[in-house]
Amino acid sequence: VQLQASGGGVVQPGGSLRLSCTASGFDLDYVAVGWFRQAPGKKREGVACISNSDGSTEYVDSMKGRFTLSRDNTDGTVNLQINSLKPEDTAVYYCAIDDTRRDVCYPFSWTTEALYNAWGQGTQVTVSS
């Protein structure tokens, strides 16, 4: 499985971006998808996930309200909408899945990176004035 995160760029504080996760030769509709980010000099951290069982989503508390994760069933992508961007959102953003189709998007555990066995190349988000 080849995942690809895209949609990053340079935006001013307060701006918005929509990041997309796509997969080559694989339908993301049937897997849970997690998003993570890694800021310069920091460990990678969870952002959000979307379940493949019921479409429910989980977010890191600090990101609730500004981050929205959704599926686009028309093109098989999973999109992360980020609004009101802040400089501290600057990071490389990654999407990840478990290609065995286990639903790994459960409260309290979904941020465990070991649950995901396929990771995409990240997309850089830079928030700067």
mmCIF file with all atom_site columns, N, CA and C in Angstrom, residues 4-7 17-22 28-29 33-35 47-50 57 59 66-82 93 95:
data_model
loop_
_atom_site.group_PDB
_atom_site.id
_atom_site.type_symbol
_atom_site.label_atom_id
_atom_site.label_alt_id
_atom_site.label_comp_id
_atom_site.label_asym_id
_atom_site.label_entity_id
_atom_site.label_seq_id
_atom_site.pdbx_PDB_ins_code
_atom_site.Cartn_x
_atom_site.Cartn_y
_atom_site.Cartn_z
_atom_site.occupancy
_atom_site.B_iso_or_equiv
_atom_site.pdbx_formal_charge
_atom_site.auth_seq_id
_atom_site.auth_comp_id
_atom_site.auth_asym_id
_atom_site.auth_atom_id
_atom_site.pdbx_PDB_model_num
ATOM 1   N N  . GLN A 1 4  ? -0.294  8.533  0.426  1.00 0.00 ? 4  GLN A N  1
ATOM 2   C CA . GLN A 1 4  ? 0.278   9.844  0.138  1.00 0.00 ? 4  GLN A CA 1
ATOM 3   C C  . GLN A 1 4  ? -0.571  10.910 0.801  1.00 0.00 ? 4  GLN A C  1
ATOM 4   N N  . ALA A 1 5  ? 0.068   11.712 1.609  1.00 0.00 ? 5  ALA A N  1
ATOM 5   C CA . ALA A 1 5  ? -0.586  12.885 2.169  1.00 0.00 ? 5  ALA A CA 1
ATOM 6   C C  . ALA A 1 5  ? -0.236  14.076 1.301  1.00 0.00 ? 5  ALA A C  1
ATOM 7   N N  . SER A 1 6  ? -1.212  14.913 1.039  1.00 0.00 ? 6  SER A N  1
ATOM 8   C CA . SER A 1 6  ? -0.972  16.073 0.196  1.00 0.00 ? 6  SER A CA 1
ATOM 9   C C  . SER A 1 6  ? -1.801  17.242 0.686  1.00 0.00 ? 6  SER A C  1
ATOM 10  N N  . GLY A 1 7  ? -1.551  18.392 0.105  1.00 0.00 ? 7  GLY A N  1
ATOM 11  C CA . GLY A 1 7  ? -2.338  19.561 0.425  1.00 0.00 ? 7  GLY A CA 1
ATOM 12  C C  . GLY A 1 7  ? -1.665  20.559 1.345  1.00 0.00 ? 7  GLY A C  1
ATOM 13  N N  . LEU A 1 17 ? -6.354  25.041 5.587  1.00 0.00 ? 17 LEU A N  1
ATOM 14  C CA . LEU A 1 17 ? -5.827  24.086 4.623  1.00 0.00 ? 17 LEU A CA 1
ATOM 15  C C  . LEU A 1 17 ? -6.672  22.834 4.664  1.00 0.00 ? 17 LEU A C  1
ATOM 16  N N  . ARG A 1 18 ? -6.719  22.164 3.553  1.00 0.00 ? 18 ARG A N  1
ATOM 17  C CA . ARG A 1 18 ? -7.336  20.836 3.522  1.00 0.00 ? 18 ARG A CA 1
ATOM 18  C C  . ARG A 1 18 ? -6.296  19.846 3.048  1.00 0.00 ? 18 ARG A C  1
ATOM 19  N N  . LEU A 1 19 ? -5.950  18.946 3.925  1.00 0.00 ? 19 LEU A N  1
ATOM 20  C CA . LEU A 1 19 ? -4.998  17.898 3.604  1.00 0.00 ? 19 LEU A CA 1
ATOM 21  C C  . LEU A 1 19 ? -5.758  16.662 3.157  1.00 0.00 ? 19 LEU A C  1
ATOM 22  N N  . SER A 1 20 ? -5.171  15.940 2.219  1.00 0.00 ? 20 SER A N  1
ATOM 23  C CA . SER A 1 20 ? -5.814  14.735 1.710  1.00 0.00 ? 20 SER A CA 1
ATOM 24  C C  . SER A 1 20 ? -4.889  13.544 1.843  1.00 0.00 ? 20 SER A C  1
ATOM 25  N N  . CYS A 1 21 ? -5.495  12.415 2.091  1.00 0.00 ? 21 CYS A N  1
ATOM 26  C CA . CYS A 1 21 ? -4.775  11.144 2.136  1.00 0.00 ? 21 CYS A CA 1
ATOM 27  C C  . CYS A 1 21 ? -5.324  10.262 1.032  1.00 0.00 ? 21 CYS A C  1
ATOM 28  N N  . THR A 1 22 ? -4.443  9.812  0.167  1.00 0.00 ? 22 THR A N  1
ATOM 29  C CA . THR A 1 22 ? -4.841  8.918  -0.908 1.00 0.00 ? 22 THR A CA 1
ATOM 30  C C  . THR A 1 22 ? -3.988  7.663  -0.869 1.00 0.00 ? 22 THR A C  1
ATOM 31  N N  . LEU A 1 28 ? -9.398  3.352  0.524  1.00 0.00 ? 28 LEU A N  1
ATOM 32  C CA . LEU A 1 28 ? -9.381  3.823  1.910  1.00 0.00 ? 28 LEU A CA 1
ATOM 33  C C  . LEU A 1 28 ? -10.748 3.741  2.577  1.00 0.00 ? 28 LEU A C  1
ATOM 34  N N  . ASP A 1 29 ? -11.785 3.509  1.800  1.00 0.00 ? 29 ASP A N  1
ATOM 35  C CA . ASP A 1 29 ? -13.120 3.426  2.390  1.00 0.00 ? 29 ASP A CA 1
ATOM 36  C C  . ASP A 1 29 ? -13.220 2.300  3.418  1.00 0.00 ? 29 ASP A C  1
ATOM 37  N N  . VAL A 1 33 ? -8.369  5.420  9.224  1.00 0.00 ? 33 VAL A N  1
ATOM 38  C CA . VAL A 1 33 ? -7.251  6.274  8.814  1.00 0.00 ? 33 VAL A CA 1
ATOM 39  C C  . VAL A 1 33 ? -6.898  7.217  9.954  1.00 0.00 ? 33 VAL A C  1
ATOM 40  N N  . GLY A 1 34 ? -5.641  7.222  10.276 1.00 0.00 ? 34 GLY A N  1
ATOM 41  C CA . GLY A 1 34 ? -5.157  8.136  11.306 1.00 0.00 ? 34 GLY A CA 1
ATOM 42  C C  . GLY A 1 34 ? -4.299  9.228  10.697 1.00 0.00 ? 34 GLY A C  1
ATOM 43  N N  . TRP A 1 35 ? -4.337  10.384 11.317 1.00 0.00 ? 35 TRP A N  1
ATOM 44  C CA . TRP A 1 35 ? -3.466  11.490 10.923 1.00 0.00 ? 35 TRP A CA 1
ATOM 45  C C  . TRP A 1 35 ? -2.568  11.823 12.109 1.00 0.00 ? 35 TRP A C  1
ATOM 46  N N  . VAL A 1 47 ? -3.194  13.334 15.596 1.00 0.00 ? 47 VAL A N  1
ATOM 47  C CA . VAL A 1 47 ? -4.061  14.477 15.304 1.00 0.00 ? 47 VAL A CA 1
ATOM 48  C C  . VAL A 1 47 ? -5.515  14.032 15.352 1.00 0.00 ? 47 VAL A C  1
ATOM 49  N N  . ALA A 1 48 ? -5.849  13.024 14.547 1.00 0.00 ? 48 ALA A N  1
ATOM 50  C CA . ALA A 1 48 ? -7.228  12.557 14.464 1.00 0.00 ? 48 ALA A CA 1
ATOM 51  C C  . ALA A 1 48 ? -7.264  11.207 13.783 1.00 0.00 ? 48 ALA A C  1
ATOM 52  N N  . CYS A 1 49 ? -8.389  10.528 13.936 1.00 0.00 ? 49 CYS A N  1
ATOM 53  C CA . CYS A 1 49 ? -8.588  9.285  13.188 1.00 0.00 ? 49 CYS A CA 1
ATOM 54  C C  . CYS A 1 49 ? -10.057 9.168  12.821 1.00 0.00 ? 49 CYS A C  1
ATOM 55  N N  . ILE A 1 50 ? -10.314 8.360  11.809 1.00 0.00 ? 50 ILE A N  1
ATOM 56  C CA . ILE A 1 50 ? -11.685 8.101  11.397 1.00 0.00 ? 50 ILE A CA 1
ATOM 57  C C  . ILE A 1 50 ? -11.867 6.597  11.278 1.00 0.00 ? 50 ILE A C  1
ATOM 58  N N  . THR A 1 57 ? -15.175 9.672  14.472 1.00 0.00 ? 57 THR A N  1
ATOM 59  C CA . THR A 1 57 ? -13.862 10.304 14.495 1.00 0.00 ? 57 THR A CA 1
ATOM 60  C C  . THR A 1 57 ? -13.396 10.539 15.920 1.00 0.00 ? 57 THR A C  1
ATOM 61  N N  . TYR A 1 59 ? -10.332 12.911 18.000 1.00 0.00 ? 59 TYR A N  1
ATOM 62  C CA . TYR A 1 59 ? -9.378  14.001 17.882 1.00 0.00 ? 59 TYR A CA 1
ATOM 63  C C  . TYR A 1 59 ? -8.620  14.156 19.186 1.00 0.00 ? 59 TYR A C  1
ATOM 64  N N  . ARG A 1 66 ? -10.967 22.889 15.553 1.00 0.00 ? 66 ARG A N  1
ATOM 65  C CA . ARG A 1 66 ? -10.272 23.459 14.389 1.00 0.00 ? 66 ARG A CA 1
ATOM 66  C C  . ARG A 1 66 ? -9.970  22.420 13.322 1.00 0.00 ? 66 ARG A C  1
ATOM 67  N N  . PHE A 1 67 ? -9.938  21.156 13.727 1.00 0.00 ? 67 PHE A N  1
ATOM 68  C CA . PHE A 1 67 ? -9.598  20.073 12.814 1.00 0.00 ? 67 PHE A CA 1
ATOM 69  C C  . PHE A 1 67 ? -10.850 19.246 12.547 1.00 0.00 ? 67 PHE A C  1
ATOM 70  N N  . THR A 1 68 ? -11.085 18.951 11.289 1.00 0.00 ? 68 THR A N  1
ATOM 71  C CA . THR A 1 68 ? -12.221 18.109 10.921 1.00 0.00 ? 68 THR A CA 1
ATOM 72  C C  . THR A 1 68 ? -11.764 17.051 9.936  1.00 0.00 ? 68 THR A C  1
ATOM 73  N N  . LEU A 1 69 ? -12.002 15.804 10.306 1.00 0.00 ? 69 LEU A N  1
ATOM 74  C CA . LEU A 1 69 ? -11.594 14.675 9.474  1.00 0.00 ? 69 LEU A CA 1
ATOM 75  C C  . LEU A 1 69 ? -12.826 14.056 8.838  1.00 0.00 ? 69 LEU A C  1
ATOM 76  N N  . SER A 1 70 ? -12.722 13.783 7.549  1.00 0.00 ? 70 SER A N  1
ATOM 77  C CA . SER A 1 70 ? -13.883 13.231 6.855  1.00 0.00 ? 70 SER A CA 1
ATOM 78  C C  . SER A 1 70 ? -13.445 12.374 5.680  1.00 0.00 ? 70 SER A C  1
ATOM 79  N N  . ARG A 1 71 ? -14.368 11.566 5.234  1.00 0.00 ? 71 ARG A N  1
ATOM 80  C CA . ARG A 1 71 ? -14.132 10.756 4.034  1.00 0.00 ? 71 ARG A CA 1
ATOM 81  C C  . ARG A 1 71 ? -14.862 11.382 2.856  1.00 0.00 ? 71 ARG A C  1
ATOM 82  N N  . ASP A 1 72 ? -14.227 11.307 1.699  1.00 0.00 ? 72 ASP A N  1
ATOM 83  C CA . ASP A 1 72 ? -14.888 11.682 0.461  1.00 0.00 ? 72 ASP A CA 1
ATOM 84  C C  . ASP A 1 72 ? -15.075 10.400 -0.328 1.00 0.00 ? 72 ASP A C  1
ATOM 85  N N  . ASN A 1 73 ? -16.275 9.885  -0.282 1.00 0.00 ? 73 ASN A N  1
ATOM 86  C CA . ASN A 1 73 ? -16.528 8.592  -0.923 1.00 0.00 ? 73 ASN A CA 1
ATOM 87  C C  . ASN A 1 73 ? -16.542 8.694  -2.446 1.00 0.00 ? 73 ASN A C  1
ATOM 88  N N  . THR A 1 74 ? -16.572 9.882  -2.970 1.00 0.00 ? 74 THR A N  1
ATOM 89  C CA . THR A 1 74 ? -16.580 10.020 -4.426 1.00 0.00 ? 74 THR A CA 1
ATOM 90  C C  . THR A 1 74 ? -15.218 9.724  -5.038 1.00 0.00 ? 74 THR A C  1
ATOM 91  N N  . ASP A 1 75 ? -14.176 10.011 -4.268 1.00 0.00 ? 75 ASP A N  1
ATOM 92  C CA . ASP A 1 75 ? -12.846 9.762  -4.813 1.00 0.00 ? 75 ASP A CA 1
ATOM 93  C C  . ASP A 1 75 ? -11.960 8.937  -3.889 1.00 0.00 ? 75 ASP A C  1
ATOM 94  N N  . GLY A 1 76 ? -12.552 8.449  -2.821 1.00 0.00 ? 76 GLY A N  1
ATOM 95  C CA . GLY A 1 76 ? -11.814 7.550  -1.943 1.00 0.00 ? 76 GLY A CA 1
ATOM 96  C C  . GLY A 1 76 ? -10.735 8.196  -1.113 1.00 0.00 ? 76 GLY A C  1
ATOM 97  N N  . THR A 1 77 ? -10.831 9.483  -0.908 1.00 0.00 ? 77 THR A N  1
ATOM 98  C CA . THR A 1 77 ? -9.827  10.158 -0.104 1.00 0.00 ? 77 THR A CA 1
ATOM 99  C C  . THR A 1 77 ? -10.333 10.384 1.321  1.00 0.00 ? 77 THR A C  1
ATOM 100 N N  . VAL A 1 78 ? -9.409  10.621 2.196  1.00 0.00 ? 78 VAL A N  1
ATOM 101 C CA . VAL A 1 78 ? -9.722  11.020 3.561  1.00 0.00 ? 78 VAL A CA 1
ATOM 102 C C  . VAL A 1 78 ? -9.094  12.395 3.765  1.00 0.00 ? 78 VAL A C  1
ATOM 103 N N  . ASN A 1 79 ? -9.905  13.334 4.157  1.00 0.00 ? 79 ASN A N  1
ATOM 104 C CA . ASN A 1 79 ? -9.474  14.716 4.190  1.00 0.00 ? 79 ASN A CA 1
ATOM 105 C C  . ASN A 1 79 ? -9.458  15.295 5.599  1.00 0.00 ? 79 ASN A C  1
ATOM 106 N N  . LEU A 1 80 ? -8.430  16.053 5.851  1.00 0.00 ? 80 LEU A N  1
ATOM 107 C CA . LEU A 1 80 ? -8.276  16.724 7.145  1.00 0.00 ? 80 LEU A CA 1
ATOM 108 C C  . LEU A 1 80 ? -8.345  18.224 6.905  1.00 0.00 ? 80 LEU A C  1
ATOM 109 N N  . GLN A 1 81 ? -9.436  18.809 7.309  1.00 0.00 ? 81 GLN A N  1
ATOM 110 C CA . GLN A 1 81 ? -9.619  20.251 7.199  1.00 0.00 ? 81 GLN A CA 1
ATOM 111 C C  . GLN A 1 81 ? -9.080  20.914 8.458  1.00 0.00 ? 81 GLN A C  1
ATOM 112 N N  . ILE A 1 82 ? -8.200  21.872 8.269  1.00 0.00 ? 82 ILE A N  1
ATOM 113 C CA . ILE A 1 82 ? -7.631  22.585 9.409  1.00 0.00 ? 82 ILE A CA 1
ATOM 114 C C  . ILE A 1 82 ? -7.956  24.067 9.250  1.00 0.00 ? 82 ILE A C  1
ATOM 115 N N  . TYR A 1 93 ? 2.674   16.561 8.251  1.00 0.00 ? 93 TYR A N  1
ATOM 116 C CA . TYR A 1 93 ? 1.465   15.808 8.558  1.00 0.00 ? 93 TYR A CA 1
ATOM 117 C C  . TYR A 1 93 ? 1.473   14.492 7.769  1.00 0.00 ? 93 TYR A C  1
ATOM 118 N N  . CYS A 1 95 ? -0.551  10.588 7.082  1.00 0.00 ? 95 CYS A N  1
ATOM 119 C CA . CYS A 1 95 ? -1.696  9.713  7.282  1.00 0.00 ? 95 CYS A CA 1
ATOM 120 C C  . CYS A 1 95 ? -1.184  8.273  7.388  1.00 0.00 ? 95 CYS A C  1
#
